[in-house]
Short mmCIF file of C-alpha atoms in Angstrom, two decimals:
data_model
loop_
_atom_site.label_atom_id
_atom_site.label_comp_id
_atom_site.label_asym_id
_atom_site.label_seq_id
_atom_site.Cartn_x
_atom_site.Cartn_y
_atom_site.Cartn_z
CA ALA A 1 97.57 163.51 85.97
CA LEU A 2 95.41 164.53 88.92
CA TRP A 3 94.12 160.99 89.23
CA CYS A 4 97.70 159.68 89.38
CA LEU A 5 98.51 162.28 92.02
CA MET A 6 95.59 161.16 94.15
CA MET A 7 96.56 157.53 93.90
CA SER A 8 100.29 157.99 94.47
CA VAL A 9 101.65 156.93 97.85
CA THR A 10 105.39 157.05 98.69
CA PRO A 11 107.16 156.75 102.05
CA THR A 12 108.74 160.18 101.65
CA ARG A 13 105.91 162.19 100.11
CA GLY A 14 102.91 160.44 101.65
CA CYS A 15 99.44 160.47 100.11
CA LEU A 16 97.30 163.28 98.82
CA LEU A 17 94.79 162.38 101.52
CA ASP A 18 97.39 163.44 104.10
CA LEU A 19 96.82 167.06 103.11
CA PRO A 20 94.31 168.99 105.23
CA TRP A 21 90.88 168.12 103.85
CA GLU A 22 88.87 171.19 104.75
CA ASP A 23 91.64 173.74 104.18
CA ILE A 24 93.37 172.34 101.09
CA LEU A 25 91.68 169.41 99.34
CA VAL A 26 88.05 170.59 99.37
CA PRO A 27 88.45 174.30 98.51
CA HIS A 28 91.56 174.17 96.32
CA ILE A 29 91.76 170.77 94.58
CA LEU A 30 88.41 168.99 94.42
CA CYS A 31 86.64 172.13 93.25
CA HIS A 32 88.51 171.83 89.92
CA LEU A 33 87.17 168.34 89.17
CA PRO A 34 83.85 167.70 87.38
CA LEU A 35 81.15 166.47 89.73
CA GLN A 36 80.80 163.24 87.76
CA GLN A 37 84.44 162.37 88.41
CA LEU A 38 84.15 163.24 92.08
CA LEU A 39 81.29 160.80 92.47
CA SER A 40 83.39 158.11 90.80
CA LEU A 41 86.18 158.72 93.30
CA GLN A 42 83.93 157.52 96.10
CA ARG A 43 84.48 153.95 94.88
CA VAL A 44 88.26 154.11 95.33
CA SER A 45 88.31 153.63 99.10
CA LYS A 46 86.45 154.43 102.29
CA SER A 47 88.78 157.38 102.84
CA PHE A 48 87.95 158.83 99.44
CA GLN A 49 84.27 158.24 100.13
CA SER A 50 84.53 160.25 103.34
CA LEU A 51 86.45 162.99 101.54
CA ILE A 52 83.84 163.31 98.79
CA GLN A 53 81.03 163.37 101.34
CA LEU A 54 82.81 166.23 103.07
CA TYR A 55 83.12 168.02 99.74
CA LEU A 56 79.43 167.57 98.97
CA ALA A 57 78.46 168.91 102.38
CA ASN A 58 80.53 172.05 101.76
CA MET A 59 79.69 172.53 98.09
CA ARG A 60 78.58 176.08 97.26
CA CYS A 61 77.28 175.40 93.73
CA PHE A 62 75.27 172.47 92.39
CA ASP A 63 74.46 172.12 88.69
CA SER A 64 72.50 169.04 87.62
CA SER A 65 73.78 169.39 84.05
CA GLN A 66 77.18 168.17 85.26
CA ILE A 67 75.60 164.80 85.91
CA GLY A 68 72.96 164.75 83.19
CA PRO A 69 69.17 164.78 82.95
CA ALA A 70 68.96 161.06 83.76
CA MET A 71 70.22 161.55 87.33
CA PRO A 72 68.12 159.36 89.66
CA ARG A 73 66.10 161.28 92.22
CA ALA A 74 67.61 159.19 95.01
CA ALA A 75 71.08 160.30 93.90
CA PHE A 76 70.04 163.97 94.06
CA VAL A 77 68.64 163.55 97.56
CA ASN A 78 71.79 161.74 98.73
CA LEU A 79 74.16 164.29 97.20
CA LEU A 80 72.67 167.28 99.01
CA LYS A 81 71.29 165.74 102.20
CA ASP A 82 74.06 167.21 104.40
CA ASN A 83 74.60 170.48 102.58
CA GLU A 84 73.51 173.71 104.30
CA VAL A 85 75.80 176.18 102.54
CA LEU A 86 74.60 176.14 98.92
CA GLN A 87 74.67 179.50 97.17
CA GLN A 88 73.80 178.44 93.61
CA LEU A 89 71.37 175.70 92.62
CA ALA A 90 70.76 174.84 88.95
CA LEU A 91 68.17 172.16 88.20
CA GLN A 92 67.02 173.18 84.75
CA ASN A 93 65.07 170.61 82.72
CA CYS A 94 64.83 168.03 85.49
CA SER A 95 61.12 167.57 84.87
CA ASP A 96 61.43 163.77 84.56
CA TRP A 97 62.15 163.30 88.25
CA LEU A 98 62.16 166.55 90.28
CA THR A 99 59.10 167.12 92.47
CA ASP A 100 58.39 169.11 95.63
CA GLN A 101 59.32 166.05 97.67
CA GLU A 102 62.95 166.21 96.50
CA LEU A 103 63.36 169.98 96.25
CA LEU A 104 61.72 171.32 99.42
CA PRO A 105 64.17 169.71 101.91
CA VAL A 106 67.13 171.16 99.98
CA ILE A 107 65.55 174.62 99.91
CA GLY A 108 64.56 174.42 103.57
CA GLN A 109 68.10 173.80 104.83
CA ASN A 110 69.93 176.25 102.53
CA HIS A 111 69.23 179.83 103.54
CA HIS A 112 72.22 181.33 101.68
CA LEU A 113 70.98 180.61 98.17
CA HIS A 114 71.24 183.62 95.88
CA GLN A 115 70.83 181.90 92.49
CA ILE A 116 68.20 179.27 91.65
CA GLN A 117 67.56 177.85 88.18
CA LEU A 118 64.39 175.77 87.74
CA LYS A 119 63.80 176.18 84.01
CA GLY A 120 61.47 173.52 82.67
CA CYS A 121 60.86 171.81 86.03
CA ALA A 122 57.23 171.08 85.23
CA GLN A 123 56.43 168.66 88.08
CA LEU A 124 56.93 171.18 90.86
CA SER A 125 54.04 173.11 92.39
CA ARG A 126 53.38 176.57 93.81
CA HIS A 127 54.60 175.22 97.18
CA ALA A 128 58.14 175.16 95.77
CA LEU A 129 58.07 178.90 95.08
CA VAL A 130 56.56 179.64 98.49
CA ALA A 131 59.34 177.58 100.11
CA ILE A 132 61.97 179.49 98.15
CA SER A 133 60.50 182.83 99.22
CA LEU A 134 60.46 181.84 102.90
CA SER A 135 63.91 180.20 103.00
CA CYS A 136 66.01 182.40 100.68
CA PRO A 137 65.79 186.05 101.76
CA ASN A 138 69.01 186.93 99.89
CA LEU A 139 67.90 185.50 96.57
CA ARG A 140 69.09 187.61 93.63
CA GLN A 141 68.51 185.45 90.54
CA LEU A 142 65.59 183.11 89.88
CA SER A 143 64.61 181.35 86.65
CA LEU A 144 61.12 179.86 86.46
CA ALA A 145 60.94 179.70 82.67
CA HIS A 146 58.31 177.27 81.40
CA CYS A 147 57.07 176.57 84.93
CA GLU A 148 53.36 176.92 84.32
CA TRP A 149 52.56 176.05 87.95
CA VAL A 150 53.69 179.54 89.02
CA ASP A 151 50.57 181.48 90.02
CA SER A 152 49.86 184.96 91.35
CA LEU A 153 49.73 183.91 95.02
CA SER A 154 53.12 182.19 94.99
CA LEU A 155 54.62 185.12 93.07
CA ARG A 156 53.27 187.52 95.70
CA SER A 157 55.02 185.46 98.37
CA LEU A 158 58.26 185.74 96.41
CA ALA A 159 57.87 189.51 96.09
CA ASP A 160 57.11 189.93 99.79
CA HIS A 161 60.17 188.05 101.03
CA CYS A 162 62.87 188.32 98.33
CA LYS A 163 63.22 192.04 97.74
CA ALA A 164 66.87 191.82 96.68
CA LEU A 165 65.96 190.11 93.39
CA GLU A 166 67.88 191.40 90.39
CA LEU A 167 67.00 188.79 87.73
CA VAL A 168 63.68 187.01 87.30
CA ASP A 169 62.77 184.81 84.33
CA LEU A 170 59.01 184.20 84.03
CA THR A 171 59.04 183.05 80.41
CA ALA A 172 55.87 181.09 79.57
CA CYS A 173 54.47 181.34 83.12
CA ARG A 174 51.06 181.65 81.54
CA GLN A 175 48.99 181.85 84.74
CA LEU A 176 50.44 185.29 85.49
CA LYS A 177 48.57 188.43 84.53
CA ASP A 178 49.35 192.14 84.75
CA GLU A 179 48.31 192.38 88.41
CA ALA A 180 50.84 189.76 89.54
CA ILE A 181 53.68 191.35 87.59
CA CYS A 182 52.80 194.78 88.99
CA TYR A 183 52.97 193.46 92.54
CA LEU A 184 56.36 191.86 91.87
CA VAL A 185 57.99 195.00 90.47
CA GLN A 186 56.50 197.22 93.16
CA LYS A 187 58.20 195.11 95.83
CA CYS A 188 61.40 194.33 93.92
CA GLY A 189 62.63 197.67 92.65
CA ARG A 190 66.22 196.45 92.20
CA LEU A 191 65.38 194.32 89.17
CA LYS A 192 67.92 194.55 86.38
CA SER A 193 66.67 191.73 84.16
CA LEU A 194 63.10 190.53 83.67
CA SER A 195 61.57 188.11 81.16
CA LEU A 196 57.83 188.06 80.60
CA ALA A 197 58.12 186.37 77.22
CA VAL A 198 55.51 184.08 75.71
CA ASN A 199 52.68 185.31 77.92
CA ALA A 200 49.58 186.55 76.14
CA ASN A 201 48.16 187.83 79.45
CA VAL A 202 50.89 190.45 79.91
CA GLY A 203 50.14 193.89 78.50
CA ASP A 204 50.86 197.60 78.80
CA VAL A 205 49.86 197.83 82.47
CA ALA A 206 52.61 195.44 83.57
CA VAL A 207 55.24 196.99 81.31
CA GLU A 208 54.50 200.54 82.42
CA GLU A 209 54.55 199.57 86.10
CA THR A 210 57.85 197.76 85.57
CA ALA A 211 59.32 200.87 83.96
CA LYS A 212 58.20 203.15 86.79
CA CYS A 213 59.24 200.85 89.65
CA CYS A 214 62.56 199.49 88.31
CA PRO A 215 64.88 202.36 87.31
CA GLU A 216 67.87 199.97 87.30
CA LEU A 217 66.32 197.76 84.61
CA GLU A 218 68.82 196.74 81.93
CA HIS A 219 67.20 193.81 80.12
CA LEU A 220 63.52 193.18 79.36
CA ASP A 221 62.14 190.31 77.29
CA LEU A 222 58.60 190.78 75.98
CA THR A 223 58.83 188.29 73.11
CA GLY A 224 55.37 187.18 72.06
CA CYS A 225 53.51 189.45 74.49
CA LEU A 226 50.75 190.26 72.02
CA ARG A 227 48.96 192.79 74.25
CA VAL A 228 51.98 195.10 74.58
CA LYS A 229 51.61 198.29 72.55
CA ASN A 230 53.57 201.43 71.70
CA ASP A 231 52.46 203.46 74.72
CA SER A 232 54.19 201.21 77.24
CA ILE A 233 57.38 201.13 75.17
CA ARG A 234 57.49 204.94 75.30
CA VAL A 235 57.05 204.82 79.09
CA LEU A 236 59.89 202.29 79.23
CA ALA A 237 62.12 204.68 77.30
CA GLU A 238 61.24 207.53 79.65
CA TYR A 239 61.72 205.77 83.00
CA CYS A 240 64.55 203.29 82.32
CA PRO A 241 67.70 205.21 81.36
CA LYS A 242 69.92 202.14 81.96
CA LEU A 243 68.04 199.85 79.58
CA ARG A 244 70.51 197.96 77.37
CA SER A 245 68.36 195.40 75.58
CA LEU A 246 64.69 194.93 74.74
CA LYS A 247 63.10 191.94 73.01
CA VAL A 248 59.78 192.61 71.30
CA LYS A 249 59.77 190.09 68.47
CA HIS A 250 56.23 188.95 67.64
CA CYS A 251 54.77 191.91 69.54
CA HIS A 252 52.67 192.94 66.55
CA ASN A 253 51.33 196.11 68.17
CA VAL A 254 54.80 197.57 68.79
CA ALA A 255 56.00 199.77 65.93
CA GLU A 256 59.12 201.68 65.01
CA SER A 257 57.52 204.93 66.19
CA SER A 258 58.14 203.86 69.79
CA LEU A 259 61.25 201.74 69.25
CA SER A 260 63.15 204.51 67.47
CA ILE A 261 63.59 206.36 70.78
CA LEU A 262 65.38 203.39 72.29
CA ARG A 263 67.25 202.64 69.09
CA SER A 264 68.69 206.15 69.05
CA ARG A 265 70.06 205.55 72.56
CA GLY A 266 71.88 202.42 71.46
CA VAL A 267 69.51 199.96 73.14
CA GLU A 268 69.87 196.50 71.58
CA LEU A 269 66.60 195.48 69.93
CA ASP A 270 65.70 192.13 68.41
CA VAL A 271 63.78 193.69 65.51
CA GLU A 272 65.46 195.54 62.68
CA PRO A 273 64.41 199.03 61.57
CA PRO A 274 61.80 199.08 58.76
CA LEU A 275 64.23 200.04 55.99
CA GLN A 276 66.64 197.27 56.90
CA ARG A 277 63.79 194.74 57.00
CA ALA A 278 62.62 195.91 53.59
CA LEU A 279 66.11 195.48 52.12
CA VAL A 280 66.39 191.97 53.52
CA LEU A 281 63.00 191.02 52.07
CA LEU A 282 63.94 192.52 48.72
CA GLN A 283 67.21 190.63 48.68
CA ASP A 284 65.36 187.39 49.40
CA VAL A 285 62.99 188.03 46.49
CA VAL A 286 65.33 189.27 43.76
CA GLY A 287 68.60 187.84 44.98
CA PHE A 288 70.40 191.13 45.54
CA ALA A 289 69.94 194.41 47.39
CA PRO A 290 69.73 197.34 44.91
CA PHE A 291 71.59 200.54 45.60
CA ILE A 292 69.39 203.06 47.36
CA ASN A 293 70.38 206.69 47.78
CA LEU A 294 69.59 207.27 51.45
CA GLN A 295 70.23 211.01 51.10
CA ILE A 296 67.09 211.53 49.01
#
């Protein structure tokens, strides 16, 4: 229906292109179309091509998943070459084509970015994170999951320049050790969500410093952090009254003795209490869960 509206031209009503582009078409009509369809509209006419170019230059959010992982790098560069007002940039799993050469110009000309998603972008380098830290002072959310190029020096740059961060995902950033995490949380005390999952180098020192420096913390993911022990979980319970969820699956040195404090406060945990786990195992073995008098 929208396509028919765009193509309709009558002497009395005129054409959709007659509406004000910047005030009506771009902010109120084109924003409701998928990006893939907008790109197709460029082939309709030179006027539509100009309209879509104006839209792209004023686009606040760009998500590569709307186009697909096979998007050519030249297309990405062309789409964002005139944009200086981006607020959200999502390029997750673009490892087949995204390098510093394509990303750095976009970051350098967009100083209003507050959300950046780079999950799985394995061909970038530490220079990308340094560029983000220098160009995006208002950054609040950053995902670097499975970006093993993130090192302590680039993370220090991020901490020094992006102190408004509220969400940071460092899942499987295996170069990072306790010292780097401590520096980050000391500088970014507004953190509400932090993932340190799948990092065998992260231990109690980083968790305790996070607890003490980030009183607003609500979500912490420590999945697979084998060096984390009970002591740091108790510190977390003491210093983070707003904690809502904690993931400690495969943290073999974390026991119910420390988790029970958080469990009693209603914190969502990804491991079940010992009794519940025992019942599940028993049911798997014998095919049913026997009645147990819990009042004994």
